[in-house]
Amino acid sequence: MSEFRNEVKPHGEKAGSKPGTKAAARPGKKAYEKELALLHVELVKLQEWVVRTGAKVCIVFEGRDGAGKGGVIKALTERVSPRVFRVVALPAPTDREKTQMYFQRYLPHLPAAGEVVVFDRSWYTRAGVERVMGFCTEAEVQMFMMATPLVERAFIDSGLILLKYWLEIGPEEQTRRLEARIHDERKTWKLSPMDLESYRRWYDYSRARDAMFTMTDTEYSPWYVANADDKRRTRLNVISHLLSKIPYEALPRKKVSLPPRQKAEGYRESGHPFRYVPEKF
């Protein structure tokens, strides 16, 4: 898989380049699509292995606003079954959920046997946006930080494969992407007041991220950091990396051929006045 392979490295190891620095040339569209197609084939193999073996896989995506989490998740899931690969993007907690044990609202969404669950933001909301924006107390943050390694250890000990990704971009690239959301009418829906506030509080989020890594980047549940300044490279690197972290294997398939189609046996096309969609294109 090729010259564009530049996998992210575990936290503490060298990655391809630091976000915000000049990176290697961006892969062209054709090269990117070729690489992504090869990865999609592997994801289908992973899907078959997960279903056949009853594996449970949970993938967490966190990162800066504008870092491209949605694009990575779309690239990851667009060629597999939504019944196996489930994407979870929870809204703000309800009044009832606010009274629950913090992790309680996430537990029902964890994968059962034969499932891959992808969290577009996760329980780590408490360590990021909730902390920075004052939606929880500092005592609640510290309780979360102490509890999370233990909770994740329990997840993993139960047989769950847990992968956590942080997508990091430089301040200049974040500015470019958020400005595009302002001026491109196809993207205005992506821009929220929270995005603007996170942009303003860049260093508050940096401090929150650093504290989160200090407390929750463990040997058995590490964070993997991806340089997300180049969207195409990020998608290829992250998908390639997560495939390398799951011990799947290609399973034998039965040979499939199309059966002969039945004979018409007197069937005639209907005379019903179908309302066809106008062919404008």
PDB file of C-alpha atoms in Angstrom:
ATOM      1  CA  MET A   1       0.000   0.000   0.000  1.00  0.00           C
ATOM      2  CA  SER A   2       2.431   2.562  -0.911  1.00  0.00           C
ATOM      3  CA  GLU A   3       4.358   5.738  -0.876  1.00  0.00           C
ATOM      4  CA  PHE A   4       1.573   7.546   0.929  1.00  0.00           C
ATOM      5  CA  ARG A   5       1.648   5.231   3.954  1.00  0.00           C
ATOM      6  CA  ASN A   6       2.715   7.365   6.927  1.00  0.00           C
ATOM      7  CA  GLU A   7       1.075   5.721   9.889  1.00  0.00           C
ATOM      8  CA  VAL A   8       0.546   7.582  13.113  1.00  0.00           C
ATOM      9  CA  LYS A   9       2.680   6.364  15.979  1.00  0.00           C
ATOM     10  CA  PRO A  10       1.756   5.603  19.596  1.00  0.00           C
ATOM     11  CA  HIS A  11       1.888   8.569  21.957  1.00  0.00           C
ATOM     12  CA  GLY A  12       5.525   9.170  22.820  1.00  0.00           C
ATOM     13  CA  GLU A  13       6.870   7.933  19.480  1.00  0.00           C
ATOM     14  CA  LYS A  14       7.674  10.117  16.505  1.00  0.00           C
ATOM     15  CA  ALA A  15       4.851  10.746  14.074  1.00  0.00           C
ATOM     16  CA  GLY A  16       5.222  11.849  10.472  1.00  0.00           C
ATOM     17  CA  SER A  17       5.280  15.582  11.263  1.00  0.00           C
ATOM     18  CA  LYS A  18       4.029  17.981  13.878  1.00  0.00           C
ATOM     19  CA  PRO A  19       0.672  19.610  13.106  1.00  0.00           C
ATOM     20  CA  GLY A  20       1.126  23.086  11.725  1.00  0.00           C
ATOM     21  CA  THR A  21       4.475  22.280  10.085  1.00  0.00           C
ATOM     22  CA  LYS A  22       5.123  21.807   6.390  1.00  0.00           C
ATOM     23  CA  ALA A  23       4.274  18.231   5.397  1.00  0.00           C
ATOM     24  CA  ALA A  24       5.133  16.124   2.373  1.00  0.00           C
ATOM     25  CA  ALA A  25       3.216  16.633  -0.861  1.00  0.00           C
ATOM     26  CA  ARG A  26      -0.461  15.846  -0.623  1.00  0.00           C
ATOM     27  CA  PRO A  27      -1.491  12.650  -2.446  1.00  0.00           C
ATOM     28  CA  GLY A  28      -3.401  13.347  -5.639  1.00  0.00           C
ATOM     29  CA  LYS A  29      -7.055  12.431  -5.873  1.00  0.00           C
ATOM     30  CA  LYS A  30      -6.488   9.314  -7.995  1.00  0.00           C
ATOM     31  CA  ALA A  31      -3.689   8.032  -5.759  1.00  0.00           C
ATOM     32  CA  TYR A  32      -5.781   8.726  -2.673  1.00  0.00           C
ATOM     33  CA  GLU A  33      -8.809   6.911  -4.069  1.00  0.00           C
ATOM     34  CA  LYS A  34      -6.645   3.940  -5.054  1.00  0.00           C
ATOM     35  CA  GLU A  35      -5.180   3.671  -1.568  1.00  0.00           C
ATOM     36  CA  LEU A  36      -8.573   4.114   0.072  1.00  0.00           C
ATOM     37  CA  ALA A  37     -10.091   1.389  -2.109  1.00  0.00           C
ATOM     38  CA  LEU A  38      -7.405  -1.046  -0.923  1.00  0.00           C
ATOM     39  CA  LEU A  39      -8.122  -0.121   2.692  1.00  0.00           C
ATOM     40  CA  HIS A  40     -11.856  -0.575   2.107  1.00  0.00           C
ATOM     41  CA  VAL A  41     -11.172  -4.134   0.956  1.00  0.00           C
ATOM     42  CA  GLU A  42      -9.357  -4.765   4.233  1.00  0.00           C
ATOM     43  CA  LEU A  43     -12.209  -3.214   6.205  1.00  0.00           C
ATOM     44  CA  VAL A  44     -14.625  -5.651   4.572  1.00  0.00           C
ATOM     45  CA  LYS A  45     -12.323  -8.501   5.637  1.00  0.00           C
ATOM     46  CA  LEU A  46     -12.289  -7.022   9.145  1.00  0.00           C
ATOM     47  CA  GLN A  47     -16.080  -6.853   9.134  1.00  0.00           C
ATOM     48  CA  GLU A  48     -16.400 -10.516   8.152  1.00  0.00           C
ATOM     49  CA  TRP A  49     -13.907 -11.493  10.864  1.00  0.00           C
ATOM     50  CA  VAL A  50     -15.744  -9.471  13.522  1.00  0.00           C
ATOM     51  CA  VAL A  51     -19.085 -11.057  12.644  1.00  0.00           C
ATOM     52  CA  ARG A  52     -17.687 -14.586  12.400  1.00  0.00           C
ATOM     53  CA  THR A  53     -15.636 -14.465  15.605  1.00  0.00           C
ATOM     54  CA  GLY A  54     -17.974 -12.330  17.721  1.00  0.00           C
ATOM     55  CA  ALA A  55     -15.279  -9.735  18.328  1.00  0.00           C
ATOM     56  CA  LYS A  56     -16.192  -6.420  19.972  1.00  0.00           C
ATOM     57  CA  VAL A  57     -14.410  -3.325  18.660  1.00  0.00           C
ATOM     58  CA  CYS A  58     -14.790   0.235  19.939  1.00  0.00           C
ATOM     59  CA  ILE A  59     -13.078   3.145  18.164  1.00  0.00           C
ATOM     60  CA  VAL A  60     -13.059   6.587  19.791  1.00  0.00           C
ATOM     61  CA  PHE A  61     -12.415   9.762  17.793  1.00  0.00           C
ATOM     62  CA  GLU A  62     -11.608  13.012  19.556  1.00  0.00           C
ATOM     63  CA  GLY A  63      -9.697  16.107  18.489  1.00  0.00           C
ATOM     64  CA  ARG A  64      -9.722  19.791  17.696  1.00  0.00           C
ATOM     65  CA  ASP A  65     -12.830  21.339  16.182  1.00  0.00           C
ATOM     66  CA  GLY A  66     -12.327  21.286  12.437  1.00  0.00           C
ATOM     67  CA  ALA A  67      -9.798  18.447  12.588  1.00  0.00           C
ATOM     68  CA  GLY A  68     -11.858  16.264  10.234  1.00  0.00           C
ATOM     69  CA  LYS A  69     -13.255  13.584  12.522  1.00  0.00           C
ATOM     70  CA  GLY A  70     -16.396  13.313  10.413  1.00  0.00           C
ATOM     71  CA  GLY A  71     -14.391  12.810   7.224  1.00  0.00           C
ATOM     72  CA  VAL A  72     -12.289  10.061   8.784  1.00  0.00           C
ATOM     73  CA  ILE A  73     -15.395   8.312  10.103  1.00  0.00           C
ATOM     74  CA  LYS A  74     -17.119   8.568   6.715  1.00  0.00           C
ATOM     75  CA  ALA A  75     -14.064   7.119   4.950  1.00  0.00           C
ATOM     76  CA  LEU A  76     -13.924   4.342   7.551  1.00  0.00           C
ATOM     77  CA  THR A  77     -17.586   3.336   7.285  1.00  0.00           C
ATOM     78  CA  GLU A  78     -18.749   4.128   3.758  1.00  0.00           C
ATOM     79  CA  ARG A  79     -18.083   0.637   2.338  1.00  0.00           C
ATOM     80  CA  VAL A  80     -19.125  -1.538   5.273  1.00  0.00           C
ATOM     81  CA  SER A  81     -22.486  -2.479   6.756  1.00  0.00           C
ATOM     82  CA  PRO A  82     -24.082   0.040   9.146  1.00  0.00           C
ATOM     83  CA  ARG A  83     -25.497  -2.964  11.001  1.00  0.00           C
ATOM     84  CA  VAL A  84     -21.948  -3.993  11.933  1.00  0.00           C
ATOM     85  CA  PHE A  85     -20.180  -0.612  11.989  1.00  0.00           C
ATOM     86  CA  ARG A  86     -22.361   1.646  14.137  1.00  0.00           C
ATOM     87  CA  VAL A  87     -21.529   5.331  14.469  1.00  0.00           C
ATOM     88  CA  VAL A  88     -22.482   6.921  17.792  1.00  0.00           C
ATOM     89  CA  ALA A  89     -22.646  10.719  18.040  1.00  0.00           C
ATOM     90  CA  LEU A  90     -24.562  11.557  21.190  1.00  0.00           C
ATOM     91  CA  PRO A  91     -26.278  14.933  21.628  1.00  0.00           C
ATOM     92  CA  ALA A  92     -26.008  17.018  24.777  1.00  0.00           C
ATOM     93  CA  PRO A  93     -27.194  15.052  27.820  1.00  0.00           C
ATOM     94  CA  THR A  94     -30.812  15.348  28.866  1.00  0.00           C
ATOM     95  CA  ASP A  95     -31.811  16.588  32.309  1.00  0.00           C
ATOM     96  CA  ARG A  96     -32.285  12.968  33.366  1.00  0.00           C
ATOM     97  CA  GLU A  97     -28.892  11.903  32.007  1.00  0.00           C
ATOM     98  CA  LYS A  98     -27.217  14.725  33.891  1.00  0.00           C
ATOM     99  CA  THR A  99     -28.283  13.034  37.147  1.00  0.00           C
ATOM    100  CA  GLN A 100     -26.838   9.636  36.163  1.00  0.00           C
ATOM    101  CA  MET A 101     -23.401   8.236  36.838  1.00  0.00           C
ATOM    102  CA  TYR A 102     -21.280   9.918  34.182  1.00  0.00           C
ATOM    103  CA  PHE A 103     -20.383   6.799  32.162  1.00  0.00           C
ATOM    104  CA  GLN A 104     -23.937   5.454  32.323  1.00  0.00           C
ATOM    105  CA  ARG A 105     -25.188   7.092  29.107  1.00  0.00           C
ATOM    106  CA  TYR A 106     -22.312   5.593  27.109  1.00  0.00           C
ATOM    107  CA  LEU A 107     -22.562   1.997  28.317  1.00  0.00           C
ATOM    108  CA  PRO A 108     -25.637   1.012  26.230  1.00  0.00           C
ATOM    109  CA  HIS A 109     -23.794   2.065  23.078  1.00  0.00           C
ATOM    110  CA  LEU A 110     -20.754  -0.164  23.578  1.00  0.00           C
ATOM    111  CA  PRO A 111     -20.468  -3.007  21.045  1.00  0.00           C
ATOM    112  CA  ALA A 112     -21.942  -6.434  21.542  1.00  0.00           C
ATOM    113  CA  ALA A 113     -20.382  -9.485  19.912  1.00  0.00           C
ATOM    114  CA  GLY A 114     -19.966  -9.032  16.170  1.00  0.00           C
ATOM    115  CA  GLU A 115     -20.083  -5.216  16.240  1.00  0.00           C
ATOM    116  CA  VAL A 116     -17.762  -2.280  15.643  1.00  0.00           C
ATOM    117  CA  VAL A 117     -18.857   0.939  17.353  1.00  0.00           C
ATOM    118  CA  VAL A 118     -17.325   4.251  16.283  1.00  0.00           C
ATOM    119  CA  PHE A 119     -17.714   7.150  18.716  1.00  0.00           C
ATOM    120  CA  ASP A 120     -17.754  10.595  17.120  1.00  0.00           C
ATOM    121  CA  ARG A 121     -16.751  12.153  20.423  1.00  0.00           C
ATOM    122  CA  SER A 122     -17.167  10.034  23.497  1.00  0.00           C
ATOM    123  CA  TRP A 123     -16.949  10.016  27.281  1.00  0.00           C
ATOM    124  CA  TYR A 124     -13.875  12.232  26.812  1.00  0.00           C
ATOM    125  CA  THR A 125     -16.233  15.159  26.304  1.00  0.00           C
ATOM    126  CA  ARG A 126     -15.870  15.664  30.043  1.00  0.00           C
ATOM    127  CA  ALA A 127     -12.103  16.154  29.755  1.00  0.00           C
ATOM    128  CA  GLY A 128     -12.479  18.576  26.840  1.00  0.00           C
ATOM    129  CA  VAL A 129     -15.469  20.733  26.038  1.00  0.00           C
ATOM    130  CA  GLU A 130     -17.239  20.254  29.386  1.00  0.00           C
ATOM    131  CA  ARG A 131     -14.131  21.241  31.307  1.00  0.00           C
ATOM    132  CA  VAL A 132     -13.172  24.209  29.123  1.00  0.00           C
ATOM    133  CA  MET A 133     -16.701  25.576  28.853  1.00  0.00           C
ATOM    134  CA  GLY A 134     -17.490  25.139  32.542  1.00  0.00           C
ATOM    135  CA  PHE A 135     -20.265  22.572  32.006  1.00  0.00           C
ATOM    136  CA  CYS A 136     -18.928  20.529  34.909  1.00  0.00           C
ATOM    137  CA  THR A 137     -16.989  21.227  38.074  1.00  0.00           C
ATOM    138  CA  GLU A 138     -13.249  20.737  38.471  1.00  0.00           C
ATOM    139  CA  ALA A 139     -13.996  18.060  41.069  1.00  0.00           C
ATOM    140  CA  GLU A 140     -16.058  16.178  38.473  1.00  0.00           C
ATOM    141  CA  VAL A 141     -13.183  16.450  36.002  1.00  0.00           C
ATOM    142  CA  GLN A 142     -10.699  15.015  38.500  1.00  0.00           C
ATOM    143  CA  MET A 143     -13.080  12.192  39.370  1.00  0.00           C
ATOM    144  CA  PHE A 144     -13.410  11.432  35.647  1.00  0.00           C
ATOM    145  CA  MET A 145      -9.638  11.448  35.162  1.00  0.00           C
ATOM    146  CA  MET A 146      -9.103   8.981  38.001  1.00  0.00           C
ATOM    147  CA  ALA A 147     -12.000   6.715  37.020  1.00  0.00           C
ATOM    148  CA  THR A 148     -11.423   6.528  33.260  1.00  0.00           C
ATOM    149  CA  PRO A 149      -8.316   4.282  33.251  1.00  0.00           C
ATOM    150  CA  LEU A 150     -10.116   1.868  35.571  1.00  0.00           C
ATOM    151  CA  VAL A 151     -13.308   1.907  33.491  1.00  0.00           C
ATOM    152  CA  GLU A 152     -11.382   1.364  30.269  1.00  0.00           C
ATOM    153  CA  ARG A 153      -9.438  -1.446  31.907  1.00  0.00           C
ATOM    154  CA  ALA A 154     -12.777  -3.093  32.724  1.00  0.00           C
ATOM    155  CA  PHE A 155     -13.901  -2.632  29.097  1.00  0.00           C
ATOM    156  CA  ILE A 156     -10.734  -4.272  27.782  1.00  0.00           C
ATOM    157  CA  ASP A 157     -10.745  -7.069  30.353  1.00  0.00           C
ATOM    158  CA  SER A 158     -14.278  -7.933  29.191  1.00  0.00           C
ATOM    159  CA  GLY A 159     -12.913  -8.644  25.706  1.00  0.00           C
ATOM    160  CA  LEU A 160     -13.416  -5.239  24.098  1.00  0.00           C
ATOM    161  CA  ILE A 161     -10.833  -4.000  21.591  1.00  0.00           C
ATOM    162  CA  LEU A 162     -10.564  -0.263  22.356  1.00  0.00           C
ATOM    163  CA  LEU A 163      -8.776   2.187  20.067  1.00  0.00           C
ATOM    164  CA  LYS A 164      -8.575   5.914  20.858  1.00  0.00           C
ATOM    165  CA  TYR A 165      -7.600   8.516  18.262  1.00  0.00           C
ATOM    166  CA  TRP A 166      -6.899  12.199  18.726  1.00  0.00           C
ATOM    167  CA  LEU A 167      -6.865  14.296  15.542  1.00  0.00           C
ATOM    168  CA  GLU A 168      -4.614  17.333  15.866  1.00  0.00           C
ATOM    169  CA  ILE A 169      -4.334  20.296  13.487  1.00  0.00           C
ATOM    170  CA  GLY A 170      -2.322  23.492  13.604  1.00  0.00           C
ATOM    171  CA  PRO A 171      -3.956  26.866  14.355  1.00  0.00           C
ATOM    172  CA  GLU A 172      -3.549  28.120  10.780  1.00  0.00           C
ATOM    173  CA  GLU A 173      -5.281  25.078   9.311  1.00  0.00           C
ATOM    174  CA  GLN A 174      -8.093  25.328  11.850  1.00  0.00           C
ATOM    175  CA  THR A 175      -8.578  28.974  10.853  1.00  0.00           C
ATOM    176  CA  ARG A 176      -8.761  28.015   7.182  1.00  0.00           C
ATOM    177  CA  ARG A 177     -11.315  25.254   7.779  1.00  0.00           C
ATOM    178  CA  LEU A 178     -13.577  27.260  10.066  1.00  0.00           C
ATOM    179  CA  GLU A 179     -13.527  30.211   7.686  1.00  0.00           C
ATOM    180  CA  ALA A 180     -14.581  27.821   4.916  1.00  0.00           C
ATOM    181  CA  ARG A 181     -17.589  26.888   7.032  1.00  0.00           C
ATOM    182  CA  ILE A 182     -18.529  30.544   7.219  1.00  0.00           C
ATOM    183  CA  HIS A 183     -18.271  31.258   3.485  1.00  0.00           C
ATOM    184  CA  ASP A 184     -19.216  27.925   1.863  1.00  0.00           C
ATOM    185  CA  GLU A 185     -22.997  27.422   2.022  1.00  0.00           C
ATOM    186  CA  ARG A 186     -22.503  23.657   1.817  1.00  0.00           C
ATOM    187  CA  LYS A 187     -20.647  23.772   5.142  1.00  0.00           C
ATOM    188  CA  THR A 188     -22.500  26.389   7.187  1.00  0.00           C
ATOM    189  CA  TRP A 189     -24.377  23.681   9.072  1.00  0.00           C
ATOM    190  CA  LYS A 190     -21.048  22.465  10.472  1.00  0.00           C
ATOM    191  CA  LEU A 191     -20.354  25.758  12.257  1.00  0.00           C
ATOM    192  CA  SER A 192     -21.766  26.097  15.763  1.00  0.00           C
ATOM    193  CA  PRO A 193     -21.313  28.692  18.502  1.00  0.00           C
ATOM    194  CA  MET A 194     -19.255  26.040  20.309  1.00  0.00           C
ATOM    195  CA  ASP A 195     -16.843  25.887  17.362  1.00  0.00           C
ATOM    196  CA  LEU A 196     -16.295  29.628  17.572  1.00  0.00           C
ATOM    197  CA  GLU A 197     -15.697  29.445  21.299  1.00  0.00           C
ATOM    198  CA  SER A 198     -13.253  26.562  20.919  1.00  0.00           C
ATOM    199  CA  TYR A 199     -11.411  28.601  18.289  1.00  0.00           C
ATOM    200  CA  ARG A 200     -11.126  31.524  20.694  1.00  0.00           C
ATOM    201  CA  ARG A 201      -9.955  29.276  23.538  1.00  0.00           C
ATOM    202  CA  TRP A 202      -7.236  27.451  21.612  1.00  0.00           C
ATOM    203  CA  TYR A 203      -4.812  27.291  24.543  1.00  0.00           C
ATOM    204  CA  ASP A 204      -7.471  26.376  27.096  1.00  0.00           C
ATOM    205  CA  TYR A 205      -8.213  23.354  24.912  1.00  0.00           C
ATOM    206  CA  SER A 206      -4.496  22.642  24.586  1.00  0.00           C
ATOM    207  CA  ARG A 207      -4.134  22.537  28.373  1.00  0.00           C
ATOM    208  CA  ALA A 208      -7.208  20.322  28.693  1.00  0.00           C
ATOM    209  CA  ARG A 209      -5.867  17.954  26.031  1.00  0.00           C
ATOM    210  CA  ASP A 210      -2.471  17.725  27.741  1.00  0.00           C
ATOM    211  CA  ALA A 211      -4.042  16.967  31.112  1.00  0.00           C
ATOM    212  CA  MET A 212      -6.249  14.310  29.507  1.00  0.00           C
ATOM    213  CA  PHE A 213      -3.250  12.588  27.930  1.00  0.00           C
ATOM    214  CA  THR A 214      -1.318  12.675  31.206  1.00  0.00           C
ATOM    215  CA  MET A 215      -4.085  10.835  33.047  1.00  0.00           C
ATOM    216  CA  THR A 216      -5.600   8.549  30.381  1.00  0.00           C
ATOM    217  CA  ASP A 217      -2.783   7.631  27.972  1.00  0.00           C
ATOM    218  CA  THR A 218      -1.960   4.231  29.463  1.00  0.00           C
ATOM    219  CA  GLU A 219      -0.072   1.200  28.215  1.00  0.00           C
ATOM    220  CA  TYR A 220      -3.210  -0.914  27.959  1.00  0.00           C
ATOM    221  CA  SER A 221      -5.406   1.916  26.583  1.00  0.00           C
ATOM    222  CA  PRO A 222      -3.131   4.348  24.709  1.00  0.00           C
ATOM    223  CA  TRP A 223      -4.009   7.441  22.725  1.00  0.00           C
ATOM    224  CA  TYR A 224      -2.907   7.541  19.098  1.00  0.00           C
ATOM    225  CA  VAL A 225      -2.350  11.048  17.759  1.00  0.00           C
ATOM    226  CA  ALA A 226      -2.806  11.762  14.058  1.00  0.00           C
ATOM    227  CA  ASN A 227      -1.535  14.856  12.294  1.00  0.00           C
ATOM    228  CA  ALA A 228      -4.761  15.985  10.609  1.00  0.00           C
ATOM    229  CA  ASP A 229      -3.534  19.001   8.635  1.00  0.00           C
ATOM    230  CA  ASP A 230      -3.943  16.980   5.418  1.00  0.00           C
ATOM    231  CA  LYS A 231      -7.353  15.309   5.299  1.00  0.00           C
ATOM    232  CA  ARG A 232      -6.472  12.676   2.723  1.00  0.00           C
ATOM    233  CA  ARG A 233      -3.319  11.557   4.521  1.00  0.00           C
ATOM    234  CA  THR A 234      -5.148  11.516   7.833  1.00  0.00           C
ATOM    235  CA  ARG A 235      -7.839   9.176   6.547  1.00  0.00           C
ATOM    236  CA  LEU A 236      -5.343   6.776   4.996  1.00  0.00           C
ATOM    237  CA  ASN A 237      -3.036   6.828   8.023  1.00  0.00           C
ATOM    238  CA  VAL A 238      -5.736   6.316  10.633  1.00  0.00           C
ATOM    239  CA  ILE A 239      -7.540   3.516   8.785  1.00  0.00           C
ATOM    240  CA  SER A 240      -4.240   1.771   8.036  1.00  0.00           C
ATOM    241  CA  HIS A 241      -3.190   2.087  11.662  1.00  0.00           C
ATOM    242  CA  LEU A 242      -6.414   0.767  13.178  1.00  0.00           C
ATOM    243  CA  LEU A 243      -6.317  -2.216  10.821  1.00  0.00           C
ATOM    244  CA  SER A 244      -2.822  -2.955  12.112  1.00  0.00           C
ATOM    245  CA  LYS A 245      -4.086  -2.901  15.713  1.00  0.00           C
ATOM    246  CA  ILE A 246      -6.853  -5.485  15.276  1.00  0.00           C
ATOM    247  CA  PRO A 247      -5.801  -9.148  14.893  1.00  0.00           C
ATOM    248  CA  TYR A 248      -8.249  -9.913  12.090  1.00  0.00           C
ATOM    249  CA  GLU A 249      -7.609 -12.289   9.223  1.00  0.00           C
ATOM    250  CA  ALA A 250      -9.193 -12.894   5.854  1.00  0.00           C
ATOM    251  CA  LEU A 251     -11.716 -15.701   6.168  1.00  0.00           C
ATOM    252  CA  PRO A 252     -12.471 -18.223   3.420  1.00  0.00           C
ATOM    253  CA  ARG A 253     -15.511 -17.322   1.331  1.00  0.00           C
ATOM    254  CA  LYS A 254     -17.849 -19.571  -0.610  1.00  0.00           C
ATOM    255  CA  LYS A 255     -17.664 -19.124  -4.334  1.00  0.00           C
ATOM    256  CA  VAL A 256     -20.699 -17.156  -5.498  1.00  0.00           C
ATOM    257  CA  SER A 257     -22.266 -17.105  -8.963  1.00  0.00           C
ATOM    258  CA  LEU A 258     -25.554 -15.668 -10.150  1.00  0.00           C
ATOM    259  CA  PRO A 259     -28.345 -18.244 -10.554  1.00  0.00           C
ATOM    260  CA  PRO A 260     -30.242 -18.431 -13.845  1.00  0.00           C
ATOM    261  CA  ARG A 261     -33.060 -15.927 -13.988  1.00  0.00           C
ATOM    262  CA  GLN A 262     -36.563 -17.389 -14.191  1.00  0.00           C
ATOM    263  CA  LYS A 263     -38.440 -17.377 -17.491  1.00  0.00           C
ATOM    264  CA  ALA A 264     -41.132 -14.762 -18.095  1.00  0.00           C
ATOM    265  CA  GLU A 265     -43.875 -17.407 -18.414  1.00  0.00           C
ATOM    266  CA  GLY A 266     -46.349 -14.969 -19.906  1.00  0.00           C
ATOM    267  CA  TYR A 267     -45.458 -11.891 -17.816  1.00  0.00           C
ATOM    268  CA  ARG A 268     -46.074  -8.572 -19.575  1.00  0.00           C
ATOM    269  CA  GLU A 269     -44.806  -5.164 -18.527  1.00  0.00           C
ATOM    270  CA  SER A 270     -47.362  -3.202 -16.510  1.00  0.00           C
ATOM    271  CA  GLY A 271     -49.402  -0.496 -18.187  1.00  0.00           C
ATOM    272  CA  HIS A 272     -49.482   1.529 -14.969  1.00  0.00           C
ATOM    273  CA  PRO A 273     -48.753   5.268 -15.556  1.00  0.00           C
ATOM    274  CA  PHE A 274     -45.577   5.410 -13.475  1.00  0.00           C
ATOM    275  CA  ARG A 275     -44.541   8.856 -12.278  1.00  0.00           C
ATOM    276  CA  TYR A 276     -40.938   8.860 -13.410  1.00  0.00           C
ATOM    277  CA  VAL A 277     -38.381  11.242 -11.960  1.00  0.00           C
ATOM    278  CA  PRO A 278     -37.544  13.891 -14.587  1.00  0.00           C
ATOM    279  CA  GLU A 279     -34.171  13.200 -16.202  1.00  0.00           C
ATOM    280  CA  LYS A 280     -32.585  16.633 -15.935  1.00  0.00           C
ATOM    281  CA  PHE A 281     -29.076  15.266 -15.982  1.00  0.00           C
TER     282      PHE A 281
END
